[in-house]
Amino acid sequence: MKKEKSKGVLFDCCRGGRIGLPEAVFCQGKPWPILLDLLERFQDSPILFTRLEPEVFEKAPLVLRQKYDYEPISRTAFAAAQPDQGDLGRVALVSAGSADAPVVREAARTISYLGYRHTLYEDAGVAGIWRLDGKIEEINAHHVVIVVAGLDAALASVLGGLTPRPIVAVPTSVGYGLARGGESALSSMLVSCAPGVTVMNIDNGYGAACAAARILKLLAE
Amino acid sequence: MKKEKSKGVLFDCCRGGRIGLPEAVFCQGKPWPILLDLLERFQDSPILFTRLEPEVFEKAPLVLRQKYDYEPISRTAFAAAQPDQGDLGRVALVSAGSADAPVVREAARTISYLGYRHTLYEDAGVAGIWRLDGKIEEINAHHVVIVVAGLDAALASVLGGLTPRPIVAVPTSVGYGLARGGESALSSMLVSCAPGVTVMNIDNGYGAACAAARILKLLAE
Amino acid sequence: MKKEKSKGVLFDCCRGGRIGLPEAVFCQGKPWPILLDLLERFQDSPILFTRLEPEVFEKAPLVLRQKYDYEPISRTAFAAAQPDQGDLGRVALVSAGSADAPVVREAARTISYLGYRHTLYEDAGVAGIWRLDGKIEEINAHHVVIVVAGLDAALASVLGGLTPRPIVAVPTSVGYGLARGGESALSSMLVSCAPGVTVMNIDNGYGAACAAARILKLLAE
Amino acid sequence: MKKEKSKGVLFDCCRGGRIGLPEAVFCQGKPWPILLDLLERFQDSPILFTRLEPEVFEKAPLVLRQKYDYEPISRTAFAAAQPDQGDLGRVALVSAGSADAPVVREAARTISYLGYRHTLYEDAGVAGIWRLDGKIEEINAHHVVIVVAGLDAALASVLGGLTPRPIVAVPTSVGYGLARGGESALSSMLVSCAPGVTVMNIDNGYGAACAAARILKLLAE
Amino acid sequence: MKKEKSKGVLFDCCRGGRIGLPEAVFCQGKPWPILLDLLERFQDSPILFTRLEPEVFEKAPLVLRQKYDYEPISRTAFAAAQPDQGDLGRVALVSAGSADAPVVREAARTISYLGYRHTLYEDAGVAGIWRLDGKIEEINAHHVVIVVAGLDAALASVLGGLTPRPIVAVPTSVGYGLARGGESALSSMLVSCAPGVTVMNIDNGYGAACAAARILKLLAE
Amino acid sequence: MKKEKSKGVLFDCCRGGRIGLPEAVFCQGKPWPILLDLLERFQDSPILFTRLEPEVFEKAPLVLRQKYDYEPISRTAFAAAQPDQGDLGRVALVSAGSADAPVVREAARTISYLGYRHTLYEDAGVAGIWRLDGKIEEINAHHVVIVVAGLDAALASVLGGLTPRPIVAVPTSVGYGLARGGESALSSMLVSCAPGVTVMNIDNGYGAACAAARILKLLAE
Amino acid sequence: MKKEKSKGVLFDCCRGGRIGLPEAVFCQGKPWPILLDLLERFQDSPILFTRLEPEVFEKAPLVLRQKYDYEPISRTAFAAAQPDQGDLGRVALVSAGSADAPVVREAARTISYLGYRHTLYEDAGVAGIWRLDGKIEEINAHHVVIVVAGLDAALASVLGGLTPRPIVAVPTSVGYGLARGGESALSSMLVSCAPGVTVMNIDNGYGAACAAARILKLLAE
Amino acid sequence: MKKEKSKGVLFDCCRGGRIGLPEAVFCQGKPWPILLDLLERFQDSPILFTRLEPEVFEKAPLVLRQKYDYEPISRTAFAAAQPDQGDLGRVALVSAGSADAPVVREAARTISYLGYRHTLYEDAGVAGIWRLDGKIEEINAHHVVIVVAGLDAALASVLGGLTPRPIVAVPTSVGYGLARGGESALSSMLVSCAPGVTVMNIDNGYGAACAAARILKLLAE
């Protein structure tokens, strides 16, 4: 049989330099040997690991794990963060319920890792929606608003009508039946009556943080 | 060739008596000769015609049209209404935008035809959602709330969290793209965070009024 | 790295007072530490826990479990029910087959917890549909009818044509192939030929009971 | 440019002989010149034309039209029927509402054209479902039952539980919203609780008649 | 708390008598205590159990299992079959590949249980399709043809064009990607170019056998 | 019959003040009398009309039309724009093909109307994708990038990997078959490999411009 | 208002040179002024126009039309073809029915325009499938086989099992109900049991010809 | 009970001879006894096993396993390959990311097994897309290009615009949310702007290799 010739990782790795966002490793579905290798290789580098489940991370040797700042709800890890940007960028993270925690905290951790500030407002779901008004001034003191919600995602529309800030909406896969793994929330956000609400893929907290970072970098120029 | 033997309308017509809701004629898609025949047959009866488009109704002779109370936005007609129930049943109808008018007014007309009272609150969409609070006491003075909305249908969730009344939600087919002819609004209403919100088929204002009437009749017993 | 500032549960908890329905805890997907904390916190309060699987509940210490009225088929628990409303509200619960038991019993338990009466009619599926006629007077002696069915959900249409009562239909996720996790039953209920049938999300027995409670509270005023 | 070489109709036409069902011409979407040519060619043959809309048929010259037995609701035409089979095959056709007429009558006409007998029971929809019982003996005196229904298609399940006869169910595309052009009815029929209900494509009255004919031919052997 | 009043199995059980098909127990998803109870109750009765997985059946005591004729691939069991109908009814079962075995054998076992004869033609998939011609006379010597296929389900169309017999097509859930759990095969069968092919729900071998039995009973009259 | 009491436009209109984005009138589907009334009412105001088809606009009297700056490809009109923001905000608009013109130009016109600058790069589709590199410095001299594409929407991913700017992607409904009215492009954009690409509803050029404006206003503070 | 700066067609047009396939103009949906301009510009060039409906083409002045080789069924036009490749490339085009003519002939015309030979086998649908065997040697004398079919698309699987040639399958949008605008045929082709069948978008005859040309060019090297 | 008569594998096995592609065994879902039997039967034959998971293969006795060339990432095994074709056929395999490895390597292994050469270019995803240009000459030195990608599948369109070679695109099921198990990538590939890109079912690396082999065999003639 002929030998397979793999050209391996074909291209160089300058994405960070090109678009100003550092590399991230999406761990879900990656075989453990490859993950372990990456954890070892980047134990002193500012590389973010996402979707790293606790039961997977625990398979790494203790000494390696200790090199990493790991947070289990957000399922993120990094050995070193990006340089702190001081108070140049502030992101408000608002989520609808406690089931949205993994997603909103993945966004929060990514914001932190990228060197920006954030405030986390959880459990702002339907019972409390109309009372957001009382908090809105505080939320508007941030530069970007990330809203995380599943089910009917009404929170995105309500916030979109209350804040003039750039708003990034992340649907979550919570719920059953017609929630359809987050597709219902996604649709609601895309057809939101509030103008200028932008949307990410279902459960993509990391992507929302990157979208916010693109804006914050612009502010810093 | 053998003659087709049609047993015609096979069964008697006592639905009204059985479940307390009179007959209605759904006109959409019915051939004109059949519709004309029905309009002639019921020109002195309390029968409701729904989805009767203006350009269709106008094909009827003037003298026949004059027998009917026709309203073009709701696309409804009836020659005689059901007996007035006085102030026994009051329905609040709340819609999100002017594009929802045909649906919310079909519901309104059906409520009137059935002999009940209603108040119509239109254009209560996202910009004004959080201010519904100021109107909520007035809305709660009704027995049933029908909420009509398309797109993200956030109005249903917000109202569902503000009123203790039975609430019937009707998604509408307004919008484009991910609105998907009303399926996005339907999903949002079905997975609403507010407990006990009941849902009808897309654009089914007539059905919502019937659902309200089932409740109002119960009150009258 | 910057410390994450979480504003925790941002808003107060007066939903019960506002819409007259007490709090419920949806357990599915919630991490065990959070659930355990909630079970401890509410061991003397009239709070309903739904979707609490037996194997999850059993992880709680015996002494804590003994504080709760737990029922495994409905997967519901509460330490104290709402005040008994006597015979003010009676709900007929009709289901199509034994596979629908978890859903119809979630509805039944919620009705009980809310202080109302109910009668449970199970296994009224297709073989027996046309004989429902013999039971219909008894069913009509209740104030609200909740119908629970999967697959073709024909039961909802048939009952809708036989009872004048408010009717809340709950599709279930039983079946395979085109049953599509309950979507087939949901569609059938939404396009039912019977006028005024209202519909809940797939498997949402709790929501159906809340919808019924909104009506029963209205009767009590 | 090279000349296109078309091998035209590649194969002989003995389908009729092979499976015992004569040729049919599906007219929908066929360009008029081709249709006209087929109408001329078969003006003395026992060929069935289906989906031949009145406004299309009227474009043919009067003398040609007079050669055909054309029926506008079923949108079918044929110049000669198949040999009459006497009372060897009797089909009961049951439909839910008047909007199903084009489909149930396409089936009826095809049955007639094939030389079999049928009885047509229209408007047997939800209001009358439970009273089908009174007609069931008469229906069972036929060899095959074709049931035609849209929306929730509850009629198929109810009939399937009442008759021991082979039953062919045809969903129709009537309705709006979640009716989804007949997909809701199709799903309901496929997951029907009644055992042994077979299903055709949406609106396929012709196919249902062919399925019945396959059974009737078997009886005649 | 109020006691739940369940009216249990509300209706009598004469389906067998009414439509001539005996009861069957669909085991999938039923809790073990209920299943065990049913296995005990029917250990001397002609009741068919379907979707009874080997690992479930093995939980029953040996003495009980010995009362049943159990077959693991079809996942069916019965303690007694229906009366043998001799050579009155013969069904040809044709499947496309070995992955379809559970479905085609569920049909085969149901046919046997109902007292009819069958012949099983497996692995007649695409490579061999055009050679079916050589077997077609033998297949046509049966009264009904059941065709079982997944993926593109081309076998149904090809057989439909070769046999004049009543043909019942069952799509199976084999395959991945666009096979979509059998929906691709289902669609192919419903839009088959061969006239009069009737279709069952995905993987519904039991239903196909019942459909065949409806035809065979007609022959026996 | 009881008089319908409509509370008309229930709430005040301060959305502009609240979130800093002026009102817009979505014309599609609005009845002509209402549209005409709005055109008359706002003939001296800075209100944007979107989805105003040429054949609709032409129904207005010439004198009224002359009050408006109307552009037929973008189907937008306004009598007065918002105050010019000088060079404070610059948006690069990149589209894949000429079929995307209505959407990218709706965005362009909205940007202009809101007082910001833009540059339009059209026809940057697949043939030219890899050559975008030569233009990327010029594109990066803008503050925000809006990318408009249908079909495979590969342009969004490629641009997302080349620019560090905030990027708003708008899928368009061009194409046929699997393009599915823009859903294919929408999915591609939502799962783009490029980090931080935000997405709007299909064909929502207006929304993309609003999203850009939220960012530009932040820059101006 | 600021002037819109459009960079027009941003990039050069060397696609032809790069991948060896000349430019084509997809006419569907393009506004007439743009189309007319393109027809004028390319009246002496070897550019292919696809999806050019007869009623659109007829709007061009006679003198311009006379410059073009236009064929109405395929809806294609070109003023000059590519250089004739002699007998270097031969494509067999096989379609299932006459409703597939527009698609298979678009492929045929594109093959001709590109300078290759083809033979057209139409109406090879289900009735004749098993008799393809007699024609297979002739078909195999071509270099590439393009198969065009709608509905169940069984033809693709059958041919795929009979020819060793590269095979490009094109699903068509013919049919109704579950045909779902060609999605049923597309799925069937993608999950075909025949190994190595490649698939194009629904109705994409042009693309199939390009795929064939990529192979034929390889042969010519 | 009547004995089941199975005609077993009905037809002969000359597919290899007929279309020039040898048999392959698709292992996924096949019961272990059948698989073991096939492994034993073909331990000296050139038969390819696909989708043979490591944990399944390991159940075979060591002595049997040693007869096979097994590769765990591609999940393929064969005891003997097809005759080496020397340098007659060269395939370039390009994949977007490491998650696509199982699919691209299944294709690679099948190519090897069939006796052809290949080069593997992995990790050519979005960050590196525009730099493919530097590698394109090397890729074009192959006869066929197989491109494997999930998510937005932009790689297929970009490559399709850069190479004149026959191109076979395989979507993969990597990703979450709107990736929808590979349907998003599949749609992107089918509507690719690059002309003549052919597409396989999701994750079908084996099929892509067969499609390539059909072309390579043509070259060898």
PDB file of C-alpha atoms in Angstrom, chain D residues 76-189:
ATOM      1  CA  THR D  76     -59.721  15.138 -15.253  1.00  0.00           C
ATOM      2  CA  ALA D  77     -60.522  14.166 -18.808  1.00  0.00           C
ATOM      3  CA  PHE D  78     -60.686  10.998 -20.861  1.00  0.00           C
ATOM      4  CA  ALA D  79     -62.056  10.141 -24.279  1.00  0.00           C
ATOM      5  CA  ALA D  80     -62.816   6.548 -23.380  1.00  0.00           C
ATOM      6  CA  ALA D  81     -62.880   4.742 -20.072  1.00  0.00           C
ATOM      7  CA  GLN D  82     -61.508   1.313 -19.293  1.00  0.00           C
ATOM      8  CA  PRO D  83     -63.929  -1.645 -19.605  1.00  0.00           C
ATOM      9  CA  ASP D  84     -66.651  -1.599 -16.938  1.00  0.00           C
ATOM     10  CA  GLN D  85     -65.905  -4.159 -14.214  1.00  0.00           C
ATOM     11  CA  GLY D  86     -69.534  -4.334 -13.117  1.00  0.00           C
ATOM     12  CA  ASP D  87     -69.962  -4.660  -9.388  1.00  0.00           C
ATOM     13  CA  LEU D  88     -66.632  -6.420  -8.939  1.00  0.00           C
ATOM     14  CA  GLY D  89     -64.991  -3.458  -7.219  1.00  0.00           C
ATOM     15  CA  ARG D  90     -66.624  -0.898  -4.952  1.00  0.00           C
ATOM     16  CA  VAL D  91     -64.695   1.960  -3.326  1.00  0.00           C
ATOM     17  CA  ALA D  92     -65.963   4.216  -0.545  1.00  0.00           C
ATOM     18  CA  LEU D  93     -64.518   7.731  -0.780  1.00  0.00           C
ATOM     19  CA  VAL D  94     -64.797   9.781   2.416  1.00  0.00           C
ATOM     20  CA  SER D  95     -63.588  13.390   2.645  1.00  0.00           C
ATOM     21  CA  ALA D  96     -63.457  15.824   5.527  1.00  0.00           C
ATOM     22  CA  GLY D  97     -64.617  19.080   3.965  1.00  0.00           C
ATOM     23  CA  SER D  98     -65.624  20.853   0.788  1.00  0.00           C
ATOM     24  CA  ALA D  99     -62.092  22.187   0.310  1.00  0.00           C
ATOM     25  CA  ASP D 100     -60.986  18.589  -0.249  1.00  0.00           C
ATOM     26  CA  ALA D 101     -63.309  18.232  -3.238  1.00  0.00           C
ATOM     27  CA  PRO D 102     -60.689  18.507  -6.013  1.00  0.00           C
ATOM     28  CA  VAL D 103     -58.656  15.674  -4.500  1.00  0.00           C
ATOM     29  CA  VAL D 104     -61.449  13.287  -3.548  1.00  0.00           C
ATOM     30  CA  ARG D 105     -63.096  13.794  -6.910  1.00  0.00           C
ATOM     31  CA  GLU D 106     -59.847  13.168  -8.783  1.00  0.00           C
ATOM     32  CA  ALA D 107     -59.824   9.823  -6.971  1.00  0.00           C
ATOM     33  CA  ALA D 108     -63.504   9.264  -7.771  1.00  0.00           C
ATOM     34  CA  ARG D 109     -63.082  10.008 -11.447  1.00  0.00           C
ATOM     35  CA  THR D 110     -60.039   7.757 -11.700  1.00  0.00           C
ATOM     36  CA  ILE D 111     -62.016   4.938 -10.076  1.00  0.00           C
ATOM     37  CA  SER D 112     -64.790   5.448 -12.614  1.00  0.00           C
ATOM     38  CA  TYR D 113     -62.354   5.640 -15.491  1.00  0.00           C
ATOM     39  CA  LEU D 114     -60.774   2.369 -14.380  1.00  0.00           C
ATOM     40  CA  GLY D 115     -64.179   0.694 -14.575  1.00  0.00           C
ATOM     41  CA  TYR D 116     -65.009   0.375 -10.872  1.00  0.00           C
ATOM     42  CA  ARG D 117     -67.883   1.616  -8.701  1.00  0.00           C
ATOM     43  CA  HIS D 118     -67.633   4.163  -5.889  1.00  0.00           C
ATOM     44  CA  THR D 119     -69.731   6.058  -3.378  1.00  0.00           C
ATOM     45  CA  LEU D 120     -68.721   9.554  -2.312  1.00  0.00           C
ATOM     46  CA  TYR D 121     -69.159  10.701   1.305  1.00  0.00           C
ATOM     47  CA  GLU D 122     -68.178  14.351   1.561  1.00  0.00           C
ATOM     48  CA  ASP D 123     -68.044  16.754   4.506  1.00  0.00           C
ATOM     49  CA  ALA D 124     -67.478  14.075   7.133  1.00  0.00           C
ATOM     50  CA  GLY D 125     -65.118  16.393   9.061  1.00  0.00           C
ATOM     51  CA  VAL D 126     -64.616  16.887  12.744  1.00  0.00           C
ATOM     52  CA  ALA D 127     -68.076  18.041  13.768  1.00  0.00           C
ATOM     53  CA  GLY D 128     -69.514  14.807  12.486  1.00  0.00           C
ATOM     54  CA  ILE D 129     -66.667  12.424  13.242  1.00  0.00           C
ATOM     55  CA  TRP D 130     -68.175  10.581  16.144  1.00  0.00           C
ATOM     56  CA  ARG D 131     -71.391  10.070  14.186  1.00  0.00           C
ATOM     57  CA  LEU D 132     -69.578   8.178  11.403  1.00  0.00           C
ATOM     58  CA  ASP D 133     -70.560   5.201  13.496  1.00  0.00           C
ATOM     59  CA  GLY D 134     -74.062   5.333  12.049  1.00  0.00           C
ATOM     60  CA  LYS D 135     -72.747   5.114   8.493  1.00  0.00           C
ATOM     61  CA  ILE D 136     -70.039   2.591   9.092  1.00  0.00           C
ATOM     62  CA  GLU D 137     -71.950  -0.508   8.038  1.00  0.00           C
ATOM     63  CA  GLU D 138     -72.742   1.108   4.710  1.00  0.00           C
ATOM     64  CA  ILE D 139     -69.101   2.116   4.212  1.00  0.00           C
ATOM     65  CA  ASN D 140     -67.946  -1.395   5.102  1.00  0.00           C
ATOM     66  CA  ALA D 141     -70.049  -2.772   2.280  1.00  0.00           C
ATOM     67  CA  HIS D 142     -67.372  -1.409  -0.073  1.00  0.00           C
ATOM     68  CA  HIS D 143     -64.105  -3.229  -0.771  1.00  0.00           C
ATOM     69  CA  VAL D 144     -61.691  -0.381  -0.213  1.00  0.00           C
ATOM     70  CA  VAL D 145     -61.939   2.904   1.703  1.00  0.00           C
ATOM     71  CA  ILE D 146     -60.171   6.041   0.487  1.00  0.00           C
ATOM     72  CA  VAL D 147     -60.109   8.818   3.063  1.00  0.00           C
ATOM     73  CA  VAL D 148     -59.209  12.359   2.003  1.00  0.00           C
ATOM     74  CA  ALA D 149     -58.499  15.049   4.587  1.00  0.00           C
ATOM     75  CA  GLY D 150     -56.325  18.062   5.299  1.00  0.00           C
ATOM     76  CA  LEU D 151     -55.452  19.983   8.472  1.00  0.00           C
ATOM     77  CA  ASP D 152     -55.360  17.557  11.426  1.00  0.00           C
ATOM     78  CA  ALA D 153     -56.565  14.647   9.266  1.00  0.00           C
ATOM     79  CA  ALA D 154     -58.306  13.202  12.327  1.00  0.00           C
ATOM     80  CA  LEU D 155     -60.810  11.575   9.995  1.00  0.00           C
ATOM     81  CA  ALA D 156     -58.215   9.020   8.842  1.00  0.00           C
ATOM     82  CA  SER D 157     -57.532   7.818  12.375  1.00  0.00           C
ATOM     83  CA  VAL D 158     -61.177   7.661  13.317  1.00  0.00           C
ATOM     84  CA  LEU D 159     -62.159   5.739  10.173  1.00  0.00           C
ATOM     85  CA  GLY D 160     -59.110   3.499  10.566  1.00  0.00           C
ATOM     86  CA  GLY D 161     -60.464   2.460  13.942  1.00  0.00           C
ATOM     87  CA  LEU D 162     -63.954   1.778  12.594  1.00  0.00           C
ATOM     88  CA  THR D 163     -63.464  -0.179   9.376  1.00  0.00           C
ATOM     89  CA  PRO D 164     -61.652  -3.478   8.740  1.00  0.00           C
ATOM     90  CA  ARG D 165     -61.303  -2.623   5.046  1.00  0.00           C
ATOM     91  CA  PRO D 166     -58.052  -1.718   3.294  1.00  0.00           C
ATOM     92  CA  ILE D 167     -57.758   2.016   3.817  1.00  0.00           C
ATOM     93  CA  VAL D 168     -55.810   4.476   1.652  1.00  0.00           C
ATOM     94  CA  ALA D 169     -55.357   7.940   3.157  1.00  0.00           C
ATOM     95  CA  VAL D 170     -54.689  11.063   1.087  1.00  0.00           C
ATOM     96  CA  PRO D 171     -53.596  14.255   2.852  1.00  0.00           C
ATOM     97  CA  THR D 172     -54.658  17.517   1.201  1.00  0.00           C
ATOM     98  CA  SER D 173     -52.952  20.874   1.021  1.00  0.00           C
ATOM     99  CA  VAL D 174     -55.866  22.872   2.413  1.00  0.00           C
ATOM    100  CA  GLY D 175     -55.338  25.293   5.292  1.00  0.00           C
ATOM    101  CA  TYR D 176     -52.761  27.897   6.291  1.00  0.00           C
ATOM    102  CA  GLY D 177     -49.976  28.405   8.821  1.00  0.00           C
ATOM    103  CA  LEU D 178     -48.978  25.129  10.450  1.00  0.00           C
ATOM    104  CA  ALA D 179     -51.014  23.197   7.880  1.00  0.00           C
ATOM    105  CA  ARG D 180     -47.831  23.733   5.834  1.00  0.00           C
ATOM    106  CA  GLY D 181     -49.309  22.845   2.477  1.00  0.00           C
ATOM    107  CA  GLY D 182     -50.515  19.454   3.672  1.00  0.00           C
ATOM    108  CA  GLU D 183     -47.445  18.277   5.579  1.00  0.00           C
ATOM    109  CA  SER D 184     -49.310  18.409   8.872  1.00  0.00           C
ATOM    110  CA  ALA D 185     -52.059  16.157   7.509  1.00  0.00           C
ATOM    111  CA  LEU D 186     -49.481  13.831   5.962  1.00  0.00           C
ATOM    112  CA  SER D 187     -47.650  13.404   9.266  1.00  0.00           C
ATOM    113  CA  SER D 188     -50.880  12.776  11.126  1.00  0.00           C
ATOM    114  CA  MET D 189     -51.854  10.041   8.723  1.00  0.00           C
TER     115      MET D 189
END
